């Protein structure tokens, strides 16, 4: 019953003010959670890595983990920053400072190697709302990806890639049926539109050539716009030029991550495809004989069916999350105290948009846009404009850089 319900839900859904879990709370927050000082049955990818972040060898094995401590991202980030500035102040979790700094050093090397290999550096800032007990937003703040987040991210990516390579990278024989997380190359038409959009700002991006060359050009563009008024517009349109990642048994690699083999292994509590991967890896690594053709065909059909269900429900979850966010923002048409620094990205993008609309003349509202209703309405129309900018009806007048066809509501 639990498995059928998890398959139906496909993923945990993270709304603005709550989480709808894929598994019952007793499982996801207790039995299956790595709580400190408790033995937990786990499926691990164990790496032996030298100080240059080179993988010597790895093992994919069933293990028992007894966690020593549970950290928050903020605690780890505080320790990292303290060590980097040479401070001696006492902080929670000091007893594992040496281990954390070794892991962080390795993670940063893995991250640098990934970008050097052609991964796209979309360093997006998340907007987070603080909700009161009545469900009203009382403030909003930005959540940036710092080294503590990157530490976890890099080792998760490494584990996911290693599992996919272990099952799929078999040059001497046909690979076993397996669910991959794939990401195709950017849409050529949208890539061309991005290049034309960036040109009036003095930026160039490659639209043809090898995949790695286009990726490096993307990263140069994203680095060049950092801190400039057009940053958030260019970043958003760049993201829209990308294809959507999806699940498939036909592996084509993951363009955004610059990986030939990639899957989802690290979150079986909150994503059903990860649970499928755990079961298949266990089956493949333990079974002594190969499947016959009929068994392979039946297995592939079942995997495809479940992946399609997971993708459909995952999309529904994203739409529910967006809808819930809009409902919270629009409640009672009330004005809330919103941190000006958190709304700055929307104001900067809005200014860029209005400057285009006004033929090059800059315009910003005299007062910061702090009314939540106005903020939501403005950003919703702006996002709609970005969407349409990538469509067939939008074109750029190359003589003066004006974008025609954008919405007049703004």
Coordinates of C-alpha atoms in Angstrom, one line a residue:
X1 CA 0.0 0.0 0.0
X2 CA 2.8 2.4 0.9
X3 CA 4.7 1.7 -2.3
X4 CA 1.6 2.2 -4.4
X5 CA 0.8 5.5 -2.8
X6 CA 4.5 6.6 -3.1
X7 CA 4.4 5.7 -6.8
X8 CA 1.2 7.6 -7.2
X9 CA 2.6 10.7 -5.6
X10 CA 6.0 10.3 -7.4
X11 CA 7.8 13.0 -5.4
X12 CA 7.5 15.0 -2.2
X13 CA 6.1 18.5 -3.1
X14 CA 7.7 21.5 -1.4
X15 CA 5.2 24.4 -1.2
X16 CA 5.9 27.9 0.1
X17 CA 4.5 27.1 3.5
X18 CA 4.5 23.3 3.8
X19 CA 5.7 20.0 2.5
X20 CA 3.5 17.2 1.1
X21 CA 5.7 14.1 1.6
X22 CA 5.9 11.2 -0.8
X23 CA 6.2 8.7 2.1
X24 CA 4.4 8.7 5.5
X25 CA 6.0 11.1 8.0
X26 CA 7.1 8.3 10.3
X27 CA 9.2 6.9 7.5
X28 CA 10.7 10.0 5.9
X29 CA 11.4 11.9 9.2
X30 CA 12.1 9.0 11.5
X31 CA 12.8 5.5 10.3
X32 CA 14.5 6.4 7.0
X33 CA 16.1 9.6 8.2
X34 CA 19.8 9.7 9.2
X35 CA 19.1 10.8 12.8
X36 CA 22.2 11.2 15.0
X37 CA 23.3 8.2 17.1
X38 CA 20.9 5.8 15.5
X39 CA 21.8 2.8 13.3
X40 CA 20.2 3.2 9.9
X41 CA 20.1 0.8 7.0
X42 CA 21.5 2.6 3.9
X43 CA 22.6 2.2 0.4
X44 CA 26.0 3.9 0.0
X45 CA 28.5 4.9 -2.7
X46 CA 31.8 4.9 -0.9
X47 CA 34.7 6.8 -2.6
X48 CA 38.4 6.6 -2.0
X49 CA 39.7 10.1 -3.1
X50 CA 43.1 11.6 -2.9
X51 CA 43.9 15.3 -2.0
X52 CA 43.5 16.3 -5.6
X53 CA 39.9 15.1 -5.7
X54 CA 40.9 12.2 -8.0
X55 CA 38.7 9.1 -7.5
X56 CA 40.9 6.0 -6.9
X57 CA 38.1 3.6 -6.6
X58 CA 34.5 3.3 -5.3
X59 CA 32.1 0.8 -3.9
X60 CA 28.3 0.6 -4.1
X61 CA 27.2 -1.3 -1.1
X62 CA 24.5 -1.8 1.5
X63 CA 25.7 -0.3 4.8
X64 CA 24.6 0.6 8.3
X65 CA 25.3 4.3 9.2
X66 CA 25.3 5.7 12.7
X67 CA 25.5 9.5 12.2
X68 CA 27.7 11.4 14.7
X69 CA 26.0 14.7 14.2
X70 CA 23.3 16.5 12.3
X71 CA 24.3 19.9 10.9
X72 CA 22.3 22.7 9.3
X73 CA 23.7 24.4 6.2
X74 CA 24.1 27.6 8.3
X75 CA 26.2 25.8 10.9
X76 CA 28.6 24.4 8.3
X77 CA 28.8 27.6 6.4
X78 CA 29.8 29.5 9.6
X79 CA 32.6 27.0 10.3
X80 CA 33.9 27.3 6.7
X81 CA 33.9 31.1 6.8
X82 CA 35.5 31.1 10.2
X83 CA 38.3 28.9 9.0
X84 CA 38.8 30.9 5.9
X85 CA 39.3 34.2 7.8
X86 CA 41.5 32.5 10.5
X87 CA 39.2 33.2 13.4
X88 CA 39.3 31.2 16.6
X89 CA 35.7 31.8 17.8
X90 CA 33.9 28.8 19.2
X91 CA 31.0 27.5 17.0
X92 CA 28.5 24.6 17.3
X93 CA 29.9 21.5 15.6
X94 CA 33.6 22.5 16.1
X95 CA 34.5 18.9 16.9
X96 CA 34.4 18.0 13.2
X97 CA 35.9 21.1 11.7
X98 CA 38.9 19.2 10.2
X99 CA 36.6 16.7 8.4
X100 CA 34.3 19.4 7.1
X101 CA 37.2 21.5 5.7
X102 CA 38.7 18.4 4.0
X103 CA 35.3 17.7 2.4
X104 CA 34.8 21.3 1.4
X105 CA 38.2 21.4 -0.3
X106 CA 37.4 18.3 -2.3
X107 CA 34.0 19.6 -3.2
X108 CA 35.4 22.8 -4.6
X109 CA 37.9 20.9 -6.7
X110 CA 35.2 18.7 -8.0
X111 CA 33.1 21.7 -8.8
X112 CA 35.9 23.5 -10.6
X113 CA 36.6 20.3 -12.7
X114 CA 33.0 20.0 -13.6
X115 CA 32.8 23.6 -14.9
X116 CA 36.1 23.1 -16.8
X117 CA 34.5 20.1 -18.4
X118 CA 31.6 22.1 -19.8
X119 CA 29.0 22.2 -17.1
X120 CA 26.7 25.3 -17.1
X121 CA 27.1 27.6 -14.1
X122 CA 23.5 28.6 -13.4
X123 CA 24.1 30.1 -9.9
X124 CA 20.5 31.0 -9.2
X125 CA 19.3 32.9 -6.1
X126 CA 16.1 31.5 -4.5
X127 CA 13.4 33.7 -3.0
X128 CA 12.1 32.4 0.3
X129 CA 9.0 33.6 2.2
X130 CA 8.5 33.8 5.9
X131 CA 4.9 32.8 6.7
X132 CA 3.0 33.6 9.9
X133 CA 0.6 31.2 11.7
X134 CA -2.3 32.4 9.6
X135 CA -0.5 31.6 6.3
X136 CA 0.3 35.2 5.5
X137 CA 3.7 36.2 4.1
X138 CA 5.4 38.6 6.6
X139 CA 8.8 38.9 4.9
X140 CA 10.8 37.6 2.0
X141 CA 14.5 37.0 1.7
X142 CA 17.1 35.6 -0.7
X143 CA 18.8 32.3 -0.3
X144 CA 22.1 32.1 -2.0
X145 CA 24.0 28.9 -2.8
X146 CA 27.1 29.0 -0.6
X147 CA 30.0 26.6 -0.1
X148 CA 28.0 24.5 2.5
X149 CA 25.3 23.9 -0.1
X150 CA 27.9 23.2 -2.8
X151 CA 29.6 20.6 -0.5
X152 CA 26.5 18.5 -0.4
X153 CA 25.7 19.2 -4.1
X154 CA 29.0 18.0 -5.5
X155 CA 29.1 14.7 -3.6
X156 CA 25.4 14.0 -4.5
X157 CA 26.3 14.7 -8.2
X158 CA 29.3 12.4 -7.9
X159 CA 27.3 9.6 -6.4
X160 CA 24.5 9.9 -9.0
X161 CA 27.0 9.9 -11.9
X162 CA 28.9 6.9 -10.4
X163 CA 25.8 4.8 -10.1
X164 CA 24.7 5.6 -13.7
X165 CA 28.2 4.8 -15.0
X166 CA 28.4 1.5 -13.1
X167 CA 25.2 0.3 -14.7
X168 CA 25.3 2.0 -18.1
X169 CA 29.0 2.2 -19.0
X170 CA 29.6 -1.3 -20.3
X171 CA 31.5 -1.1 -23.6
X172 CA 31.8 -4.8 -24.2
X173 CA 28.1 -5.6 -24.0
X174 CA 24.7 -4.0 -24.2
X175 CA 23.8 -1.9 -21.1
X176 CA 21.1 -3.1 -18.8
X177 CA 17.7 -1.3 -18.7
X178 CA 18.0 1.7 -16.4
X179 CA 16.3 5.0 -15.7
X180 CA 18.6 7.9 -16.5
X181 CA 18.1 11.6 -15.9
X182 CA 18.8 13.2 -19.2
X183 CA 19.2 16.7 -20.5
X184 CA 19.4 17.5 -24.2
X185 CA 21.3 20.3 -25.9
X186 CA 19.8 23.8 -26.0
X187 CA 17.0 24.6 -28.4
X188 CA 18.8 26.2 -31.5
X189 CA 16.1 28.8 -32.1
X190 CA 15.9 29.9 -28.5
X191 CA 19.7 30.0 -28.3
X192 CA 19.7 32.3 -31.4
X193 CA 17.1 34.5 -29.7
X194 CA 19.3 34.7 -26.6
X195 CA 22.3 35.8 -28.6
X196 CA 20.2 38.5 -30.3
X197 CA 18.9 39.7 -26.9
X198 CA 22.4 39.8 -25.4
X199 CA 24.0 41.7 -28.2
X200 CA 22.5 45.2 -27.5
X201 CA 24.0 44.9 -24.0
X202 CA 27.4 44.2 -25.5
X203 CA 27.5 40.5 -24.8
X204 CA 28.1 37.6 -27.2
X205 CA 27.2 33.9 -26.9
X206 CA 28.1 31.1 -29.3
X207 CA 25.1 29.3 -30.9
X208 CA 27.0 26.8 -33.0
X209 CA 30.0 24.4 -32.5
X210 CA 30.9 21.7 -30.1
X211 CA 28.7 21.2 -27.0
X212 CA 31.6 22.2 -24.7
X213 CA 32.3 25.3 -26.6
X214 CA 28.7 26.5 -26.4
X215 CA 28.7 25.7 -22.7
X216 CA 31.9 27.6 -22.0
X217 CA 30.4 30.6 -24.0
X218 CA 27.3 30.3 -21.8
X219 CA 29.4 30.5 -18.6
X220 CA 31.4 33.5 -20.0
X221 CA 28.1 35.3 -20.6
X222 CA 26.8 34.5 -17.1
X223 CA 30.0 35.7 -15.6
X224 CA 30.1 38.9 -17.7
X225 CA 26.6 40.0 -16.6
X226 CA 27.2 39.5 -12.8
X227 CA 26.4 42.6 -11.0
X228 CA 25.0 44.4 -14.0
X229 CA 21.5 45.7 -14.5
X230 CA 20.8 43.1 -17.2
X231 CA 22.0 40.2 -15.1
X232 CA 18.6 38.8 -14.1
X233 CA 17.0 39.3 -17.5
X234 CA 20.0 37.5 -19.3
X235 CA 20.1 34.7 -16.6
X236 CA 16.4 34.0 -16.9
X237 CA 16.3 34.0 -20.7
X238 CA 19.4 31.8 -20.7
X239 CA 17.7 29.3 -18.5
X240 CA 14.6 29.4 -20.8
X241 CA 16.9 28.5 -23.8
X242 CA 17.7 25.2 -22.1
X243 CA 15.8 22.0 -22.6
X244 CA 14.0 20.5 -19.6
X245 CA 15.7 17.6 -17.9
X246 CA 13.6 14.4 -17.9
X247 CA 13.8 10.7 -17.1
X248 CA 14.4 8.2 -19.8
X249 CA 15.7 4.6 -20.4
X250 CA 17.4 6.0 -23.6
X251 CA 20.5 7.7 -22.3
X252 CA 21.8 10.8 -24.2
X253 CA 23.7 12.3 -21.3
X254 CA 23.1 15.4 -19.2
X255 CA 24.1 18.6 -21.1
X256 CA 23.7 21.0 -18.2
X257 CA 26.0 18.9 -15.9
X258 CA 28.3 17.9 -18.8
X259 CA 28.0 14.2 -17.8
X260 CA 27.6 11.3 -20.2
X261 CA 25.8 9.2 -17.6
X262 CA 23.6 10.5 -14.9
X263 CA 20.7 9.3 -12.7
X264 CA 18.9 10.1 -9.5
X265 CA 20.1 7.9 -6.6
X266 CA 20.5 10.1 -3.6
X267 CA 16.9 10.9 -2.6
X268 CA 14.8 7.7 -2.4
X269 CA 12.7 9.2 0.5
X270 CA 11.4 12.0 -1.6
X271 CA 11.6 10.9 -5.3
X272 CA 10.1 7.6 -6.6
X273 CA 12.6 7.3 -9.5
X274 CA 15.4 7.2 -6.9
X275 CA 13.7 4.3 -5.3
X276 CA 13.4 2.5 -8.6
X277 CA 17.2 3.1 -9.1
X278 CA 18.0 1.6 -5.7
X279 CA 16.0 -1.5 -6.5
X280 CA 17.4 -2.0 -9.9
X281 CA 21.0 -1.4 -8.8
X282 CA 20.5 -4.0 -6.0
X283 CA 19.1 -6.4 -8.5
X284 CA 21.8 -5.9 -11.1
X285 CA 24.7 -6.1 -8.7
X286 CA 23.4 -9.2 -6.9
X287 CA 21.9 -11.3 -9.7
X288 CA 24.2 -14.0 -11.1
X289 CA 22.6 -14.5 -14.5
X290 CA 21.4 -12.0 -17.2
X291 CA 17.8 -11.4 -18.0
X292 CA 16.4 -13.1 -21.1
X293 CA 15.0 -10.8 -24.0
X294 CA 11.4 -11.1 -22.8
X295 CA 12.3 -10.2 -19.2
X296 CA 14.3 -7.2 -20.5
X297 CA 11.4 -6.0 -22.6
X298 CA 8.9 -6.4 -19.8
X299 CA 11.2 -4.6 -17.3
X300 CA 11.8 -1.8 -19.8
X301 CA 8.1 -1.3 -20.4
X302 CA 7.4 -1.2 -16.6
X303 CA 10.2 1.3 -16.0
X304 CA 9.0 3.5 -18.8
X305 CA 5.4 3.4 -17.4
X306 CA 6.6 4.4 -13.9
X307 CA 8.9 7.1 -15.2
X308 CA 6.1 8.7 -17.3
X309 CA 3.9 8.7 -14.3
X310 CA 6.6 10.2 -12.1
X311 CA 7.2 13.0 -14.6
X312 CA 3.5 13.8 -15.0
X313 CA 3.0 14.0 -11.3
X314 CA 6.2 16.0 -10.7
X315 CA 5.0 18.6 -13.2
X316 CA 1.7 18.8 -11.4
X317 CA 3.6 19.3 -8.2
X318 CA 5.6 22.2 -9.6
X319 CA 2.3 23.8 -10.8
X320 CA 0.8 23.3 -7.4
X321 CA 3.8 24.9 -5.8
X322 CA 3.5 28.0 -8.1
X323 CA -0.2 28.2 -7.5
X324 CA 0.2 28.0 -3.7
X325 CA 2.8 30.8 -3.9
X326 CA 0.4 33.0 -5.9
X327 CA -2.4 32.4 -3.4
X328 CA -0.2 33.3 -0.5
X329 CA 1.0 36.5 -2.2
X330 CA -2.5 37.6 -3.2
X331 CA -4.2 37.0 0.2
X332 CA -6.4 39.9 1.2
X333 CA -4.7 42.2 -1.4
X334 CA -2.6 43.3 1.6
X335 CA 0.7 45.2 1.6
X336 CA 3.5 43.3 3.4
X337 CA 6.9 44.3 4.7
X338 CA 9.2 42.9 2.0
X339 CA 13.0 43.3 2.3
X340 CA 14.1 45.7 -0.5
X341 CA 17.2 43.6 -1.1
X342 CA 15.1 40.6 -1.9
X343 CA 13.0 42.4 -4.5
X344 CA 16.0 44.1 -6.1
X345 CA 16.4 41.4 -8.8
X346 CA 12.8 41.9 -9.9
X347 CA 13.2 45.7 -9.9
X348 CA 16.4 45.5 -11.9
X349 CA 14.8 43.2 -14.5
X350 CA 11.7 45.4 -14.6
X351 CA 13.9 48.5 -15.2
X352 CA 15.7 46.7 -18.1
X353 CA 12.3 45.8 -19.5
X354 CA 10.9 49.3 -19.3
X355 CA 14.0 50.8 -20.7
X356 CA 13.5 48.6 -23.8
X357 CA 9.9 49.6 -23.9
X358 CA 10.7 53.3 -23.6
X359 CA 13.2 53.3 -26.4
X360 CA 16.3 53.4 -24.2
X361 CA 15.1 55.8 -21.5
X362 CA 15.4 54.3 -18.0
X363 CA 12.4 54.3 -15.7
X364 CA 12.0 53.0 -12.2
X365 CA 9.1 53.6 -9.8
X366 CA 10.1 56.3 -7.4
X367 CA 9.2 54.1 -4.4
X368 CA 10.4 50.5 -4.0
X369 CA 7.8 48.0 -5.1
X370 CA 6.9 46.7 -1.7
X371 CA 3.3 45.8 -2.1
X372 CA 3.1 42.1 -2.4
X373 CA 0.2 42.2 -4.8
X374 CA 1.9 44.7 -7.1
X375 CA 5.2 42.7 -6.9
X376 CA 3.5 39.5 -7.9
X377 CA 1.5 41.1 -10.7
X378 CA 4.6 42.8 -12.0
X379 CA 6.8 39.8 -11.9
X380 CA 4.1 37.5 -13.3
X381 CA 3.7 39.8 -16.4
X382 CA 7.5 40.1 -16.7
X383 CA 7.9 36.3 -16.7
X384 CA 5.1 36.1 -19.2
X385 CA 7.0 38.6 -21.3
X386 CA 10.2 36.6 -21.0
X387 CA 8.2 33.5 -22.2
X388 CA 6.8 35.3 -25.1
X389 CA 10.2 36.8 -25.9
X390 CA 11.3 33.3 -26.8
X391 CA 8.3 32.7 -29.0
X392 CA 7.9 33.2 -32.8
X393 CA 6.0 36.5 -32.6
X394 CA 8.8 38.4 -30.9
X395 CA 11.6 40.0 -32.9
X396 CA 14.4 42.5 -32.2
X397 CA 14.9 45.6 -34.2
X398 CA 18.7 45.3 -34.7
X399 CA 19.1 49.0 -35.4
X400 CA 18.1 50.3 -32.0
X401 CA 17.8 47.1 -29.9
X402 CA 14.1 47.6 -29.1
X403 CA 12.1 44.4 -28.4
X404 CA 8.8 44.5 -30.2
X405 CA 5.7 42.6 -29.0
X406 CA 6.2 42.8 -25.3
X407 CA 3.2 43.4 -23.1
X408 CA 2.1 47.0 -22.5
X409 CA 0.6 46.3 -19.1
X410 CA 4.0 47.0 -17.5

